[in-house]
Coordinates of C-alpha atoms in Angstrom, one line a residue:
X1 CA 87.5 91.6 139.0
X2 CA 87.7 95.5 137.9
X3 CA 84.6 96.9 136.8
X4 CA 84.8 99.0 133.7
X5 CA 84.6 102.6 134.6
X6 CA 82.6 105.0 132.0
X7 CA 85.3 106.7 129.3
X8 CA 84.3 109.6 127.6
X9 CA 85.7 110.1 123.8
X10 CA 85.7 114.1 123.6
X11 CA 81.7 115.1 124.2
X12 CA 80.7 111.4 123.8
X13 CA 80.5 109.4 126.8
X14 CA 80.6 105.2 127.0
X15 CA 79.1 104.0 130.0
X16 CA 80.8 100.4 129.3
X17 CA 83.5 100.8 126.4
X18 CA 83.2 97.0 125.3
X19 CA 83.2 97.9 121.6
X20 CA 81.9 96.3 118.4
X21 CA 85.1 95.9 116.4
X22 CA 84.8 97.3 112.5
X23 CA 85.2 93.9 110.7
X24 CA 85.1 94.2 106.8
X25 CA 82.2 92.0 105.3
X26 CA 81.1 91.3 108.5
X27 CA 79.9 94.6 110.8
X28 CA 77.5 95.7 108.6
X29 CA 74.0 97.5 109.9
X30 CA 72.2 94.5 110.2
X31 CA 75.1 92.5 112.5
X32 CA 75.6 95.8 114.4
X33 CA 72.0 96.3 115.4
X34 CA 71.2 92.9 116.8
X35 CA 75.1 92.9 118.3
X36 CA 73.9 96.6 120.0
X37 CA 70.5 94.9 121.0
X38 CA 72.3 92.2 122.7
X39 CA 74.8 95.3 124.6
X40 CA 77.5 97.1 122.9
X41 CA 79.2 100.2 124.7
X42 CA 79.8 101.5 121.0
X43 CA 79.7 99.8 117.3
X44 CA 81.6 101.0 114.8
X45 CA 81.3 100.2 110.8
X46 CA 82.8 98.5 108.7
X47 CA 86.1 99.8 107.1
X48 CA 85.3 102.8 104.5
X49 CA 88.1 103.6 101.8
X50 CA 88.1 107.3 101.5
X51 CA 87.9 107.6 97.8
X52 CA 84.7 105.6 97.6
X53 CA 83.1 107.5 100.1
X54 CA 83.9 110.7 98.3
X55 CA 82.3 109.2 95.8
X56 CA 79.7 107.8 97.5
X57 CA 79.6 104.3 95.5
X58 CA 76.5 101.6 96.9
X59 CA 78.9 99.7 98.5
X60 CA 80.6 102.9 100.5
X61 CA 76.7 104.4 101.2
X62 CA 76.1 100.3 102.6
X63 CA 79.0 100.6 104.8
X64 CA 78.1 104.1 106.3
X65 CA 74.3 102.9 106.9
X66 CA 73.4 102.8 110.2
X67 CA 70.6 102.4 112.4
X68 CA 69.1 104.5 115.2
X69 CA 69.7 102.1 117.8
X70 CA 73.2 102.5 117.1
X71 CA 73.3 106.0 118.2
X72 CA 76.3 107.2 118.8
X73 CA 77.7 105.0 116.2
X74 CA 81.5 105.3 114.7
X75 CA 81.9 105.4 111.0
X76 CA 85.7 104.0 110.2
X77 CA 87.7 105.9 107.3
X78 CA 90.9 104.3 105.1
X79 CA 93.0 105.9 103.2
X80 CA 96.5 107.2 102.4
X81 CA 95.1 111.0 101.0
X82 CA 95.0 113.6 103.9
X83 CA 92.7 116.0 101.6
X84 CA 90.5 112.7 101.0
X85 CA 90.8 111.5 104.6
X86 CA 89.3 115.0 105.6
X87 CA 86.5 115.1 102.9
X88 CA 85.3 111.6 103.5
X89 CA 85.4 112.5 107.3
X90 CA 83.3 115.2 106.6
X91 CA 80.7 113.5 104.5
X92 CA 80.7 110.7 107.4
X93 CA 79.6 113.7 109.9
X94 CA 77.3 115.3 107.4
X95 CA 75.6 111.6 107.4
X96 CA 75.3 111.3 111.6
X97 CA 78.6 109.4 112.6
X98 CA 79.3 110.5 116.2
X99 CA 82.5 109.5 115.8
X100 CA 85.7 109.1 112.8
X101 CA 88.0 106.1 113.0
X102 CA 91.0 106.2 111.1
X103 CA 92.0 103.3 110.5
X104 CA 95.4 102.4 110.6
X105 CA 95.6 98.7 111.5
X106 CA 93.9 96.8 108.6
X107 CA 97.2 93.8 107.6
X108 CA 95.0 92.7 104.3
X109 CA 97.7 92.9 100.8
X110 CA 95.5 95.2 98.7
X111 CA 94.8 97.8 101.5
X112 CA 98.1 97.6 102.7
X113 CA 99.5 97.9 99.0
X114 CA 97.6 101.2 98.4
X115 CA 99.5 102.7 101.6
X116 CA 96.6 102.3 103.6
X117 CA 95.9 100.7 107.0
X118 CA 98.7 99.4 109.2
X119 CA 101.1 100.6 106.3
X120 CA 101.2 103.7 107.6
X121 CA 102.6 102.7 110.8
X122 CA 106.1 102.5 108.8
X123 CA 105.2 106.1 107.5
X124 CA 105.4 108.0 110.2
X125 CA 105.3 111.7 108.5
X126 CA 102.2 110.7 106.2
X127 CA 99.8 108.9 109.2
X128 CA 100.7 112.6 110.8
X129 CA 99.5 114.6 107.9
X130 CA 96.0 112.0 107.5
X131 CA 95.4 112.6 111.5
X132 CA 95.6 116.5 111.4
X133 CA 94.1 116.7 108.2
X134 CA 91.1 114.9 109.5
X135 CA 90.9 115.9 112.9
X136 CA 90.8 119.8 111.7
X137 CA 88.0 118.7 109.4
X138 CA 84.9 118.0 111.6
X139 CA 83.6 119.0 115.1
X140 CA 83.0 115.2 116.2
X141 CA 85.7 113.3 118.0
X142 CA 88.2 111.6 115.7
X143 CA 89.7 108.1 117.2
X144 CA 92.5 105.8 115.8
X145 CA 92.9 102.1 115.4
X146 CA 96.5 100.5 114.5
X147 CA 98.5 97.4 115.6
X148 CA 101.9 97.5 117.8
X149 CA 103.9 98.2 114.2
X150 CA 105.0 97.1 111.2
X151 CA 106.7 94.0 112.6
X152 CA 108.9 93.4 115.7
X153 CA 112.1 95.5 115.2
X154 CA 109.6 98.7 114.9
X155 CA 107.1 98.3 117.5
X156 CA 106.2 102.4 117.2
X157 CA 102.5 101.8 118.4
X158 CA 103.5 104.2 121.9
X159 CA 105.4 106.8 119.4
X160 CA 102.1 107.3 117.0
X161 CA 99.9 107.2 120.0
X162 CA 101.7 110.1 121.7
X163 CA 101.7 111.8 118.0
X164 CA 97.9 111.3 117.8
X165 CA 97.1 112.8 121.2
X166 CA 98.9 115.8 120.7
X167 CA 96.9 116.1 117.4
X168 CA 93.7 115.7 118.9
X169 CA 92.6 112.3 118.3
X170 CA 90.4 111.2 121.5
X171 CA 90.7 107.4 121.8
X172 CA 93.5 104.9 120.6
X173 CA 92.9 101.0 120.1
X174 CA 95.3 98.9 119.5
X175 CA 95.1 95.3 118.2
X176 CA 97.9 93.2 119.8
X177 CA 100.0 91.9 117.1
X178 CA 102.1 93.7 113.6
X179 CA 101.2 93.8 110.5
X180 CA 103.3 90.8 109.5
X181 CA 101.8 88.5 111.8
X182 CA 98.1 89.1 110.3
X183 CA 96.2 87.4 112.4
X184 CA 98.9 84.3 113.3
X185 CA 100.1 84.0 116.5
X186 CA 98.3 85.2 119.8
X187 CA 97.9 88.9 120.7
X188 CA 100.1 90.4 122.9
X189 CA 97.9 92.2 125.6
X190 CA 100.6 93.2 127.4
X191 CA 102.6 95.2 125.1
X192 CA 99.3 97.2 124.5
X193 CA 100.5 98.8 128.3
X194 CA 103.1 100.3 126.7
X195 CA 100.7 102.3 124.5
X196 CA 98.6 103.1 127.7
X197 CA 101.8 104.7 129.8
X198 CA 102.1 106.8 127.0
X199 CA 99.5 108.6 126.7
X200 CA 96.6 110.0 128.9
X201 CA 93.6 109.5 126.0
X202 CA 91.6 106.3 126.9
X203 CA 93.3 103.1 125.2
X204 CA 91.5 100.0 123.9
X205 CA 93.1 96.2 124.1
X206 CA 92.0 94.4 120.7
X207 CA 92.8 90.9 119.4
X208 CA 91.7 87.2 120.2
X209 CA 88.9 88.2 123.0
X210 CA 86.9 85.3 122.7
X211 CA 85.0 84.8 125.7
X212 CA 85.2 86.4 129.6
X213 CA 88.0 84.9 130.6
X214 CA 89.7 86.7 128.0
X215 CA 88.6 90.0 128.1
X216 CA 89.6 89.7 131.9
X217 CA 93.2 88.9 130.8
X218 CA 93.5 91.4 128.4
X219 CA 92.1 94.3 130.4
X220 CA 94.7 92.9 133.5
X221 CA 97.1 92.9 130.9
X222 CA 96.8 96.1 128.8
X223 CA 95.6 97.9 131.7
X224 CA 93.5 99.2 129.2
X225 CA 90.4 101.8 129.5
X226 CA 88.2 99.4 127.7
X227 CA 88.4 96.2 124.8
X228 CA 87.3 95.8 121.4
X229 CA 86.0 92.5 120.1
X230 CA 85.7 91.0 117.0
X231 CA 86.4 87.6 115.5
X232 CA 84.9 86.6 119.3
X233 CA 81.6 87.9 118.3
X234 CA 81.2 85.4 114.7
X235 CA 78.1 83.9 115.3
X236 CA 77.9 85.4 118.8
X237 CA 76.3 88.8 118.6
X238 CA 75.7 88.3 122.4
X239 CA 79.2 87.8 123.4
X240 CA 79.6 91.5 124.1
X241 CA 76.5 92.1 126.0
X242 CA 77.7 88.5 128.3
X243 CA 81.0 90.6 128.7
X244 CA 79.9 93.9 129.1
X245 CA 77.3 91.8 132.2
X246 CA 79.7 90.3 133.7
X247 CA 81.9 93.1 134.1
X248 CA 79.5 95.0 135.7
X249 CA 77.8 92.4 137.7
X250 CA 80.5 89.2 138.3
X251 CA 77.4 87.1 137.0
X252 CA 77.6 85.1 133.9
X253 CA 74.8 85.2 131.5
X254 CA 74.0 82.2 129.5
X255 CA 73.8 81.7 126.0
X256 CA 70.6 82.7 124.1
X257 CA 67.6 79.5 123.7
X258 CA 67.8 77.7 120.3
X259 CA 64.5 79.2 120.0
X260 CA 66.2 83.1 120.4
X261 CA 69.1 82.1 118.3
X262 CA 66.6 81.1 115.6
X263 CA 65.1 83.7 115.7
X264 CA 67.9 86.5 115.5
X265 CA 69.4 84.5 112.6
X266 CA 65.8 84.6 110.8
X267 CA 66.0 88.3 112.0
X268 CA 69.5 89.1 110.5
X269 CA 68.9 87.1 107.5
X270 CA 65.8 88.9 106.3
X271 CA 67.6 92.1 106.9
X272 CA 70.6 91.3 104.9
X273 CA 68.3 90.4 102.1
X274 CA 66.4 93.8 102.8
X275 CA 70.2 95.9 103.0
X276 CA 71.7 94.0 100.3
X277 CA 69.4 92.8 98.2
X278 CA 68.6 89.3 97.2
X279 CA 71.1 88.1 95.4
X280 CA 73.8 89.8 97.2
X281 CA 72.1 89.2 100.7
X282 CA 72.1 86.0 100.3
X283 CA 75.4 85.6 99.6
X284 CA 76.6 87.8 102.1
X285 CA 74.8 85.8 104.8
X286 CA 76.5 82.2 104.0
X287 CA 79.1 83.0 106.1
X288 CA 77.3 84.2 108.9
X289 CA 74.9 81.0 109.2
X290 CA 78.3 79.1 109.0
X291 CA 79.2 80.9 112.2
X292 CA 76.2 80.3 113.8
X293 CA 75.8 77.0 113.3
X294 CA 79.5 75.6 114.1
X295 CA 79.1 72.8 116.4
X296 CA 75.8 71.6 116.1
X297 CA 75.1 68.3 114.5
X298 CA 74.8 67.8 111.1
X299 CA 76.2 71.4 110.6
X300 CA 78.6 70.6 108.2
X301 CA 76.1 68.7 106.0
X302 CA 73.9 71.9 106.0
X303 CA 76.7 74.1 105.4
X304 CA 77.5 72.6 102.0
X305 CA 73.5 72.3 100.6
X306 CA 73.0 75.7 102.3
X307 CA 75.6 77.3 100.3
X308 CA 74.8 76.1 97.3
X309 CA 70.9 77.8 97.4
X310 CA 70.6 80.9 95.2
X311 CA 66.8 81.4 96.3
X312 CA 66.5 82.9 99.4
X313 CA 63.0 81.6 100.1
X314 CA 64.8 77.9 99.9
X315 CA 67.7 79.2 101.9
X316 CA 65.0 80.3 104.8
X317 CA 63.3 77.0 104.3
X318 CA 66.3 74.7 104.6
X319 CA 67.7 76.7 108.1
X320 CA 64.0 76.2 109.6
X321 CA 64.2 72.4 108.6
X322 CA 67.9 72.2 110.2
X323 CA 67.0 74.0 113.4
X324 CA 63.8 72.6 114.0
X325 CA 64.9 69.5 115.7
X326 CA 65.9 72.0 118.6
X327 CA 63.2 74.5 118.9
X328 CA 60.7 73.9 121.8
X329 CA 57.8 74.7 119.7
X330 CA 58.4 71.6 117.1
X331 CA 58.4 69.5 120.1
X332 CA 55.3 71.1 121.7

């Protein structure tokens, strides 16, 4: 095993980079501050589009929320403008990010459709004029997230990496598949090396870390500085405190009590309902209790009542009901 040496991103330094990655609809402030709580070398927000943020719409003010626990957090920008890119990087500073991610990996149709995300990848001279215009626009470190290309006959990820550095940007992460492969197939750790021999910023492997024994192949794999997580961490806000542990130590840290895991569901429910209100909190946390309660018995069951309850004082009621069955205090 090969501890994860410290990585500093310009002036900002990550003592373990084992990084929250920005998930849309999922890393919101309330995921992010329990996922932090648990360990996190860095979180980073969910996906802004630039326009919105210039415009500072709820939803885009949501996204850039963040709380002090976070600190240094990393606000993530989309966009296909390099004038907007700047502005909205700007705001982003103005508000406390310690860090701008462009982001220039997202596969989804309608991002991808506005020239946004990993379609920039196949435009070359445009993701040049969004990184310069943005890293010349703020004081903070600017960092860039993409995938290995567009698809496999233009694999470019090294060739806008090297671009990027000579720009400025500070960190690369790249998310081992293309564009066309979504998020089919497995992740190719390996090619993510390629990005690393090319330039001498610290590199991040992304894609289908799920548990230790992953992040251990990847980093073997990539050779990379550090790994972002994501889809690992649904219903596991833990998952990158365990890796980040182990890492350091070789020891394994079990899973949370049903009792803790009760209790940071209660915890991120009531501060979804609080960030988002209660319609819209409610909502937004279906899919989370789906996550955390895959696998146990009768979740199914619950799944379908539970998403079906528009009161959120019902909603609280039914998840204490379900898990109750498991916490040591109903047996006491």
């Amino acid at each position: 095993m090969q501890p994860l040496s410290p990585i500093s991103i310009g002036p900002v330094r990550i003592e373990a980079p084992v990084i929250l990655a920005p998930m849309t609809g999922v890393t919101d402030r309330p995921f992010r501050k329990i996922v932090k709580r648990y360990g996190a070398g860095l979180t980073v927000t969910e996906m802004i589009a630039s326009q919105a943020m210039i415009r500072e719409t709820r939803q885009s003010l949501q996204k850039a929320a963040w709380d002090p626990v976070e600190d240094p957090v990393s606000m993530q920008l989309a966009g296909c403008s390099p004038h907007e890119m700047a502005e909205a990087a700007k705001l982003n500073e103005d508000r406390g990010a310690a860090i701008i991610d462009i982001n220039m990996g997202c596969p989804v149709k309608k991002v991808v459709n506005g020239d946004a995300g990993s379609a920039l990848m196949r435009q070359i001279p445009l993701a040049t004029a969004i990184i310069d215009a943005t890293v010349k626009a703020v004081k903070v470190p600017v960092t860039l997230k993409m995938r290995m290309g567009w698809d496999h006959s233009s694999l470019n990820a090294p060739e806008l990496a090297r671009i990027a550095e000579d720009l400025g940007v500070r960190m690369i992460t790249v998310h081992g598949r293309t564009r066309n492969q979504l998020y089919k197939g497995e992740a190719d750790w390996r090619f993510v090396a390629k990005v690393k021999q090319a330039v001498g910023i610290p590199v991040i492997v992304n894609g289908d870390i799920n548990s230790i024994e992953d992040a251990q192949a990847a980093l073997e794999q990539s050779g990379a500085d550090g790994l972002m997580i994501g889809r690992g961490a649904y219903g596991r806000p833990w998952l990158l405190g365990q890796v980040m542990h182990w890492l350091k130590t070789g020891e394994r840290l079990p899973d949370p009590s049903m009792d803790e895991q009760y209790q940071v569901i209660t915890e991120q429910y009531d501060a979804m309902l609080d960030h988002y209100g209660e319609l819209i909190g409610n909502n937004c946390a279906r899919k989370h209790i789906g996550w955390y309660t895959r696998g146990l018995h009768g979740s199914a069951e619950f799944r379908n009542a539970f998403n079906k309850e528009g009161d959120a004082s019902r909603a609280k009621a039914m998840l204490r009901d379900f898990y109750s069955p498991w916490l040591s205090r109903a047996a006491a």
